[in-house]
Amino acid sequence: MSRVAFIPLRLLSWSRALVLGTALLATACHPADDAAPVKTVDYKGPMLETENVLMLVSDSARLRVRLTAPLQQDFESGDSAYPKGVKLTFMDTDGKTVVNTITGKYGKFEKSKNLYTMRGDVRVTNVPQQQRMNTEEAFYDQNKASIYTKETTEIKVTTPTEVLTGRGLTANQDFSRYRILTPTGVFTLQEAPTAPPVPANR
């Protein structure tokens, strides 16, 4: 697969700025003939920040995955973080039809594993089958084209006819097939628990 990123850049050269600032401070405080050794700062923050990210992943000249995020932070390791949320959109083989989406309030990408982690109100939605999973943390493994959660993570799957609850889930990339590791309940839409009605104002 190939990647094409369309991103307006806002660069942050934090590491160079910190080292340069430390060097200038040391020079200003000591005479030239008695210069103290320059202390470098071990900066572990982002090397680059990008706003309003749009990244396209294609295969055989057809769009397969679209990533959008308000903010992307890139690190020296090649990892990325999405502190303001992220959305992955999966396309059908025609490259035009949306088959699945994953959204989360926070996301990160680990380059060494080719793995996305989503946290906070995570929603996985298969559009053609109208089924959705809600959870607080989920993973997308790009190498295996699979979506999964930890075994102990609470999940809820909603289909057009029923609601299923449990802990732990594995699914294929488009969320057309899934397996709940520990099912805890199955409800029809009429039986599914709902919030109590709000009393009318008198």
Coordinates of N, CA and C in Angstrom, one line a residue:
M1 N 0.8 -1.2 0.0 CA 0.0 0.0 0.0 C 0.9 1.2 0.0
S2 N 0.4 2.3 -0.6 CA 1.1 3.5 -0.6 C 0.3 4.6 0.1
R3 N 1.0 5.6 0.6 CA 0.4 6.7 1.4 C 0.6 8.0 0.7
V4 N -0.4 8.8 0.7 CA -0.3 10.1 0.2 C -0.9 11.0 1.2
A5 N -0.2 12.0 1.8 CA -0.7 12.8 2.8 C -0.8 14.3 2.3
F6 N -2.0 14.8 2.5 CA -2.3 16.2 2.2 C -2.4 17.0 3.5
I7 N -1.3 17.7 3.9 CA -1.3 18.2 5.3 C -0.7 19.6 5.3
P8 N -1.5 20.6 5.8 CA -0.9 21.9 6.0 C 0.0 21.8 7.2
L9 N 1.3 22.2 7.1 CA 2.3 22.0 8.1 C 2.5 23.2 9.0
R10 N 2.7 23.0 10.3 CA 3.1 24.0 11.2 C 4.3 23.3 12.0
L11 N 5.5 23.7 11.7 CA 6.7 23.0 12.2 C 7.0 23.5 13.6
L12 N 7.5 22.5 14.4 CA 8.0 22.9 15.8 C 9.4 22.2 15.9
S13 N 10.4 23.0 15.8 CA 11.8 22.5 16.0 C 12.2 22.6 17.4
W14 N 11.5 21.9 18.3 CA 11.7 22.1 19.8 C 13.1 21.6 20.2
S15 N 13.6 20.5 19.7 CA 14.8 20.0 20.1 C 16.0 20.9 19.8
R16 N 16.0 21.5 18.6 CA 17.1 22.4 18.2 C 17.0 23.7 19.0
A17 N 15.8 24.1 19.2 CA 15.6 25.4 19.9 C 16.1 25.3 21.4
L18 N 15.8 24.1 22.0 CA 16.2 23.9 23.4 C 17.7 23.9 23.5
V19 N 18.4 23.1 22.6 CA 19.8 23.0 22.6 C 20.5 24.3 22.4
L20 N 20.0 25.1 21.4 CA 20.5 26.4 21.0 C 20.4 27.4 22.2
G21 N 19.2 27.4 22.8 CA 18.9 28.2 23.9 C 19.8 28.0 25.1
T22 N 20.1 26.7 25.4 CA 21.0 26.3 26.5 C 22.4 26.8 26.2
A23 N 22.8 26.6 24.9 CA 24.2 27.0 24.5 C 24.4 28.5 24.7
L24 N 23.4 29.3 24.2 CA 23.5 30.8 24.3 C 23.5 31.2 25.8
L25 N 22.7 30.6 26.6 CA 22.7 30.9 28.0 C 24.0 30.6 28.7
A26 N 24.6 29.5 28.4 CA 25.9 29.2 28.9 C 27.0 30.1 28.5
T27 N 26.9 30.6 27.2 CA 27.9 31.5 26.7 C 27.8 32.9 27.4
A28 N 26.5 33.3 27.7 CA 26.3 34.6 28.3 C 26.7 34.6 29.7
C29 N 26.7 33.5 30.4 CA 27.0 33.5 31.9 C 28.4 33.3 32.2
H30 N 29.2 32.8 31.2 CA 30.6 32.5 31.6 C 31.6 33.2 30.6
P31 N 32.7 33.6 31.0 CA 33.7 34.2 30.1 C 34.2 33.1 29.1
A32 N 34.7 33.6 27.9 CA 35.1 32.7 26.9 C 36.2 31.8 27.3
D33 N 37.1 32.3 28.2 CA 38.2 31.4 28.5 C 37.9 30.5 29.7
D34 N 36.7 30.6 30.2 CA 36.3 29.7 31.3 C 34.9 29.1 31.0
A35 N 34.6 28.7 29.8 CA 33.3 28.3 29.3 C 32.9 27.0 30.0
A36 N 31.7 27.0 30.5 CA 31.2 25.7 31.1 C 30.7 24.8 30.0
P37 N 30.7 23.5 30.3 CA 30.2 22.5 29.3 C 28.7 22.8 29.0
V38 N 28.3 22.7 27.7 CA 27.0 22.9 27.4 C 26.1 21.7 27.8
K39 N 25.0 22.0 28.5 CA 24.1 20.9 28.8 C 23.0 20.8 27.8
T40 N 22.9 19.6 27.2 CA 21.8 19.3 26.2 C 20.6 18.8 26.9
V41 N 19.5 19.1 26.4 CA 18.2 18.7 27.0 C 17.7 17.5 26.2
D42 N 17.3 16.4 26.9 CA 16.8 15.2 26.3 C 15.3 15.4 26.0
Y43 N 15.0 16.0 24.9 CA 13.6 16.3 24.5 C 12.9 15.1 24.0
K44 N 11.8 14.7 24.5 CA 11.0 13.6 24.1 C 9.7 13.9 23.5
G45 N 9.4 15.2 23.3 CA 8.1 15.6 22.8 C 8.1 15.5 21.3
P46 N 7.0 16.0 20.7 CA 6.9 15.9 19.2 C 7.9 16.7 18.5
M47 N 8.4 16.2 17.4 CA 9.3 16.9 16.5 C 8.5 17.8 15.5
L48 N 7.3 17.4 15.3 CA 6.5 18.1 14.3 C 5.0 18.1 14.7
E49 N 4.3 19.2 14.5 CA 2.8 19.2 14.7 C 2.2 19.6 13.4
T50 N 1.1 18.9 13.1 CA 0.4 19.2 11.8 C -1.1 19.4 12.2
E51 N -1.7 20.4 11.7 CA -3.1 20.7 11.9 C -4.0 20.3 10.7
N52 N -5.2 19.9 11.0 CA -6.2 19.5 9.9 C -5.6 18.5 9.0
V53 N -5.2 17.3 9.5 CA -4.6 16.3 8.7 C -5.5 15.5 7.9
L54 N -5.1 15.2 6.6 CA -5.8 14.3 5.7 C -4.8 13.4 5.1
M55 N -4.8 12.1 5.5 CA -3.9 11.2 4.9 C -4.7 10.1 4.2
L56 N -4.2 9.8 3.0 CA -4.9 8.8 2.1 C -4.0 7.6 1.9
V57 N -4.5 6.4 2.1 CA -3.7 5.1 1.9 C -4.4 4.4 0.7
S58 N -3.6 4.2 -0.3 CA -4.1 3.6 -1.5 C -3.5 2.2 -1.8
D59 N -4.2 1.4 -2.6 CA -3.7 0.1 -3.0 C -4.1 -0.1 -4.4
S60 N -3.1 -0.3 -5.3 CA -3.3 -0.5 -6.8 C -4.1 0.7 -7.3
A61 N -3.7 1.9 -6.9 CA -4.3 3.2 -7.3 C -5.7 3.4 -6.9
R62 N -6.2 2.6 -5.9 CA -7.5 2.8 -5.4 C -7.4 3.2 -3.9
L63 N -8.3 4.1 -3.5 CA -8.3 4.6 -2.1 C -8.8 3.5 -1.2
R64 N -8.1 3.1 -0.1 CA -8.5 2.1 0.8 C -8.8 2.6 2.2
V65 N -8.0 3.6 2.7 CA -8.1 4.1 4.0 C -7.9 5.6 4.0
R66 N -8.8 6.4 4.7 CA -8.6 7.8 4.8 C -8.5 8.1 6.3
L67 N -7.5 8.9 6.7 CA -7.3 9.3 8.1 C -7.5 10.8 8.1
T68 N -8.3 11.3 9.1 CA -8.5 12.7 9.3 C -8.4 13.0 10.8
A69 N -7.8 14.1 11.1 CA -7.5 14.5 12.5 C -7.3 16.0 12.6
P70 N -7.8 16.6 13.7 CA -7.5 18.1 13.9 C -6.1 18.4 14.2
L71 N -5.3 17.4 14.8 CA -3.9 17.6 15.1 C -3.2 16.3 15.1
Q72 N -2.0 16.3 14.5 CA -1.1 15.1 14.5 C 0.2 15.6 15.0
Q73 N 0.7 14.8 16.0 CA 2.1 15.0 16.5 C 3.0 13.9 16.1
D74 N 4.1 14.2 15.5 CA 5.0 13.2 15.0 C 6.3 13.2 15.9
F75 N 6.7 12.0 16.2 CA 7.9 11.9 17.1 C 9.1 11.3 16.4
E76 N 10.2 11.4 17.0 CA 11.5 11.0 16.4 C 11.5 9.5 16.1
S77 N 10.7 8.7 16.8 CA 10.7 7.3 16.6 C 9.9 6.9 15.4
G78 N 9.1 7.8 14.8 CA 8.3 7.5 13.7 C 6.8 7.3 14.2
D79 N 6.6 7.3 15.5 CA 5.2 7.2 16.0 C 4.5 8.5 15.9
S80 N 3.2 8.5 15.9 CA 2.3 9.7 15.8 C 1.3 9.6 16.9
A81 N 0.8 10.8 17.4 CA -0.3 10.9 18.3 C -1.3 11.9 17.8
Y82 N -2.6 11.6 18.2 CA -3.7 12.4 17.8 C -4.4 12.9 19.1
P83 N -3.9 13.9 19.8 CA -4.5 14.3 21.1 C -5.9 14.9 21.0
K84 N -6.3 15.3 19.9 CA -7.6 15.9 19.7 C -8.6 15.1 19.0
G85 N -8.3 13.8 18.9 CA -9.2 12.8 18.2 C -8.7 12.5 16.8
V86 N -9.3 11.4 16.3 CA -8.9 10.9 15.0 C -10.0 10.0 14.4
K87 N -10.1 10.0 13.1 CA -11.1 9.2 12.4 C -10.4 8.4 11.3
L88 N -10.7 7.1 11.2 CA -10.2 6.2 10.1 C -11.4 5.8 9.3
T89 N -11.4 6.0 8.0 CA -12.5 5.6 7.2 C -12.0 4.6 6.2
F90 N -12.7 3.4 6.2 CA -12.2 2.3 5.3 C -13.2 2.2 4.1
M91 N -12.5 2.1 2.9 CA -13.3 2.1 1.7 C -13.4 0.7 1.1
D92 N -14.5 0.5 0.3 CA -14.7 -0.8 -0.4 C -13.6 -0.9 -1.5
T93 N -13.6 -2.1 -2.2 CA -12.6 -2.3 -3.2 C -12.7 -1.4 -4.4
D94 N -13.8 -0.7 -4.5 CA -13.9 0.3 -5.6 C -13.3 1.6 -5.3
G95 N -12.9 1.8 -4.0 CA -12.2 3.0 -3.6 C -13.1 4.2 -3.4
K96 N -14.4 4.0 -3.5 CA -15.4 5.1 -3.4 C -16.4 4.9 -2.3
T97 N -16.8 3.6 -2.0 CA -17.8 3.4 -1.1 C -17.3 3.2 0.3
V98 N -17.8 3.9 1.3 CA -17.4 3.8 2.7 C -18.0 2.5 3.3
V99 N -17.2 1.6 3.9 CA -17.7 0.4 4.5 C -17.6 0.4 6.0
N100 N -16.6 1.2 6.5 CA -16.5 1.2 8.0 C -15.7 2.4 8.4
T101 N -16.0 2.9 9.6 CA -15.3 4.0 10.2 C -14.9 3.7 11.7
I102 N -13.8 4.2 12.1 CA -13.4 4.1 13.5 C -13.1 5.6 14.0
T103 N -13.7 6.0 15.1 CA -13.4 7.3 15.7 C -13.1 7.1 17.2
G104 N -12.2 8.0 17.6 CA -11.9 8.1 19.1 C -11.5 9.5 19.4
K105 N -11.6 9.8 20.7 CA -11.2 11.1 21.2 C -9.7 11.3 21.3
Y106 N -9.0 10.2 21.3 CA -7.5 10.2 21.3 C -7.1 9.0 20.5
G107 N -5.9 9.2 19.8 CA -5.4 8.1 19.0 C -3.9 8.2 19.0
K108 N -3.3 7.1 18.7 CA -1.8 7.0 18.5 C -1.5 5.9 17.5
F109 N -0.4 6.1 16.8 CA 0.1 5.2 15.8 C 1.5 4.7 16.1
E110 N 1.7 3.4 16.3 CA 3.1 2.9 16.6 C 3.6 2.3 15.3
K111 N 4.7 3.0 14.8 CA 5.2 2.6 13.5 C 5.8 1.2 13.5
S112 N 6.5 0.8 14.5 CA 7.2 -0.5 14.6 C 6.2 -1.6 14.5
K113 N 4.9 -1.4 15.0 CA 3.9 -2.4 15.0 C 2.9 -2.2 13.9
N114 N 2.9 -1.0 13.2 CA 1.9 -0.7 12.3 C 0.5 -0.8 12.9
L115 N 0.4 -0.2 14.1 CA -0.8 -0.4 15.0 C -1.3 1.0 15.4
Y116 N -2.7 1.1 15.3 CA -3.4 2.3 15.8 C -4.1 1.9 17.1
T117 N -4.0 2.8 18.0 CA -4.8 2.7 19.3 C -5.7 3.9 19.4
M118 N -7.0 3.6 19.7 CA -8.0 4.6 19.9 C -8.5 4.5 21.3
R119 N -8.8 5.7 21.9 CA -9.3 5.7 23.3 C -10.3 6.8 23.4
G120 N -11.3 6.6 24.3 CA -12.3 7.6 24.6 C -13.4 7.7 23.7
D121 N -14.6 7.1 24.1 CA -15.8 7.1 23.2 C -15.5 6.5 21.8
V122 N -14.9 5.4 21.8 CA -14.5 4.8 20.5 C -15.8 4.2 19.9
R123 N -15.9 4.5 18.6 CA -17.1 4.0 17.8 C -16.6 3.3 16.5
V124 N -17.0 2.1 16.3 CA -16.7 1.4 15.1 C -18.0 1.1 14.4
T125 N -18.1 1.6 13.1 CA -19.4 1.6 12.5 C -19.3 1.0 11.1
N126 N -20.0 -0.2 10.9 CA -20.1 -0.7 9.5 C -21.3 -0.1 8.9
V127 N -21.1 0.7 7.8 CA -22.2 1.4 7.2 C -23.2 0.6 6.5
P128 N -22.7 -0.4 5.6 CA -23.7 -1.2 4.8 C -24.6 -2.0 5.7
Q129 N -24.0 -2.6 6.8 CA -24.8 -3.5 7.6 C -25.5 -2.8 8.8
Q130 N -25.2 -1.5 8.9 CA -25.8 -0.7 10.0 C -25.5 -1.3 11.4
Q131 N -24.3 -1.7 11.6 CA -24.0 -2.2 13.0 C -22.8 -1.4 13.5
R132 N -22.8 -1.2 14.9 CA -21.9 -0.3 15.5 C -21.4 -1.0 16.8
M133 N -20.1 -0.7 17.1 CA -19.6 -1.1 18.4 C -19.2 0.1 19.2
N134 N -19.5 0.2 20.4 CA -19.1 1.2 21.3 C -18.2 0.7 22.4
T135 N -17.1 1.4 22.7 CA -16.2 0.9 23.7 C -15.3 2.1 24.1
E136 N -14.4 1.9 25.1 CA -13.5 3.0 25.5 C -12.1 2.8 25.0
E137 N -11.7 1.7 24.4 CA -10.4 1.5 23.8 C -10.5 0.4 22.8
A138 N -9.9 0.6 21.6 CA -9.8 -0.4 20.6 C -8.5 -0.2 19.8
F139 N -8.2 -1.3 19.1 CA -6.9 -1.3 18.3 C -7.2 -1.7 16.8
Y140 N -6.5 -1.1 15.9 CA -6.5 -1.4 14.5 C -5.1 -1.9 14.1
D141 N -5.0 -3.2 13.8 CA -3.7 -3.7 13.3 C -3.7 -3.7 11.8
Q142 N -2.9 -2.8 11.2 CA -2.8 -2.6 9.8 C -2.2 -3.8 9.1
N143 N -1.3 -4.5 9.7 CA -0.7 -5.7 9.1 C -1.7 -6.9 9.0
K144 N -2.5 -7.0 10.0 CA -3.5 -8.1 10.0 C -4.8 -7.7 9.5
A145 N -5.0 -6.4 9.2 CA -6.3 -5.9 8.8 C -7.4 -6.3 9.7
S146 N -7.2 -6.1 11.0 CA -8.1 -6.5 12.1 C -8.3 -5.4 13.1
I147 N -9.5 -5.5 13.7 CA -9.8 -4.6 14.8 C -10.1 -5.4 16.0
Y148 N -9.6 -5.0 17.2 CA -9.8 -5.8 18.4 C -9.7 -4.9 19.7
T149 N -10.1 -5.5 20.8 CA -10.0 -4.8 22.1 C -9.3 -5.8 23.0
K150 N -8.9 -5.3 24.2 CA -8.4 -6.2 25.2 C -9.5 -7.1 25.7
E151 N -9.1 -8.2 26.3 CA -10.1 -9.3 26.8 C -11.0 -8.7 27.8
T152 N -10.5 -7.8 28.6 CA -11.4 -7.3 29.7 C -12.1 -6.0 29.4
T153 N -12.0 -5.5 28.2 CA -12.6 -4.2 27.8 C -14.1 -4.4 27.6
E154 N -14.9 -3.6 28.2 CA -16.4 -3.7 28.0 C -16.7 -3.2 26.6
I155 N -17.6 -3.9 25.9 CA -18.0 -3.5 24.6 C -19.6 -3.6 24.4
K156 N -20.1 -2.9 23.5 CA -21.5 -3.0 23.2 C -21.6 -3.0 21.6
V157 N -22.3 -3.9 21.1 CA -22.5 -4.0 19.6 C -24.0 -3.8 19.4
T158 N -24.3 -2.9 18.5 CA -25.7 -2.6 18.1 C -26.0 -2.9 16.7
T159 N -26.9 -3.8 16.4 CA -27.3 -4.1 15.0 C -28.7 -3.6 14.8
P160 N -29.2 -3.8 13.6 CA -30.6 -3.3 13.3 C -31.7 -4.0 14.1
T161 N -31.4 -5.2 14.7 CA -32.4 -5.9 15.4 C -32.1 -6.2 16.9
E162 N -30.8 -6.0 17.3 CA -30.5 -6.4 18.7 C -29.2 -5.6 19.2
V163 N -29.1 -5.7 20.5 CA -27.9 -5.1 21.2 C -27.2 -6.2 21.9
L164 N -25.9 -6.4 21.7 CA -25.1 -7.4 22.4 C -24.0 -6.7 23.3
T165 N -23.9 -7.2 24.5 CA -22.9 -6.7 25.4 C -21.9 -7.8 25.8
G166 N -20.7 -7.4 26.2 CA -19.7 -8.3 26.6 C -18.4 -7.7 26.9
R167 N -17.4 -8.5 27.0 CA -16.0 -8.1 27.2 C -15.1 -8.7 26.2
G168 N -14.3 -7.9 25.5 CA -13.4 -8.3 24.5 C -14.0 -8.6 23.2
L169 N -13.3 -8.2 22.1 CA -13.9 -8.4 20.8 C -12.8 -8.4 19.7
T170 N -13.0 -9.3 18.7 CA -12.1 -9.3 17.6 C -13.0 -9.2 16.3
A171 N -12.5 -8.5 15.3 CA -13.3 -8.3 14.1 C -12.3 -8.1 12.9
N172 N -12.9 -8.3 11.7 CA -12.1 -7.9 10.5 C -12.1 -6.4 10.3
Q173 N -11.4 -6.0 9.3 CA -11.1 -4.5 9.1 C -12.4 -3.8 8.9
D174 N -13.3 -4.3 8.1 CA -14.6 -3.6 7.8 C -15.7 -3.9 8.8
F175 N -15.4 -4.6 9.8 CA -16.4 -4.9 10.9 C -17.6 -5.6 10.4
S176 N -17.5 -6.4 9.3 CA -18.6 -7.1 8.8 C -18.7 -8.5 9.6
R177 N -17.6 -8.9 10.1 CA -17.6 -10.2 10.9 C -16.9 -9.8 12.3
Y178 N -17.4 -10.3 13.4 CA -16.8 -10.0 14.7 C -17.1 -11.2 15.6
R179 N -16.4 -11.2 16.7 CA -16.6 -12.3 17.8 C -16.4 -11.6 19.1
I180 N -17.4 -11.7 20.0 CA -17.3 -11.2 21.3 C -16.7 -12.3 22.2
L181 N -15.6 -12.0 22.9 CA -14.9 -13.0 23.6 C -15.7 -13.6 24.8
T182 N -16.3 -12.6 25.6 CA -17.1 -13.0 26.7 C -18.4 -12.3 26.7
P183 N -19.4 -13.0 26.0 CA -20.8 -12.3 26.0 C -21.4 -12.2 27.3
T184 N -22.1 -11.1 27.6 CA -22.8 -10.9 28.9 C -24.2 -10.6 28.7
G185 N -24.7 -10.4 27.5 CA -26.1 -10.1 27.3 C -26.5 -9.9 25.9
V186 N -27.7 -10.3 25.5 CA -28.3 -10.1 24.2 C -29.7 -9.6 24.4
F187 N -30.0 -8.4 23.8 CA -31.3 -7.8 23.9 C -31.8 -7.5 22.5
T188 N -33.1 -7.6 22.3 CA -33.7 -7.0 21.2 C -33.7 -5.5 21.4
L189 N -33.9 -4.8 20.3 CA -34.0 -3.3 20.5 C -35.1 -2.9 21.4
Q190 N -36.2 -3.6 21.5 CA -37.2 -3.3 22.4 C -36.9 -3.6 23.9
E191 N -36.0 -4.6 24.1 CA -35.6 -5.0 25.4 C -34.4 -4.3 25.9
A192 N -33.6 -3.7 25.0 CA -32.3 -3.0 25.4 C -32.6 -2.0 26.5
P193 N -31.7 -1.9 27.5 CA -31.8 -0.9 28.6 C -31.7 0.5 28.0
T194 N -32.6 1.4 28.4 CA -32.6 2.8 28.0 C -32.6 3.7 29.2
A195 N -32.2 4.9 29.0 CA -32.2 5.9 30.1 C -33.7 6.2 30.5
P196 N -34.0 6.5 31.7 CA -35.3 6.8 32.1 C -35.8 8.1 31.5
P197 N -37.1 8.2 31.2 CA -37.6 9.4 30.5 C -37.5 10.6 31.4
V198 N -37.2 11.7 30.8 CA -37.1 13.0 31.5 C -38.5 13.5 31.8
P199 N -38.9 13.8 33.1 CA -40.2 14.3 33.4 C -40.5 15.6 32.7
A200 N -41.7 15.8 32.3 CA -42.1 17.0 31.6 C -42.2 18.2 32.6
N201 N -41.9 19.4 32.2 CA -41.9 20.5 33.0 C -43.4 20.9 33.3
R202 N -43.7 21.2 34.5 CA -45.0 21.6 34.9 C -45.1 23.1 35.1

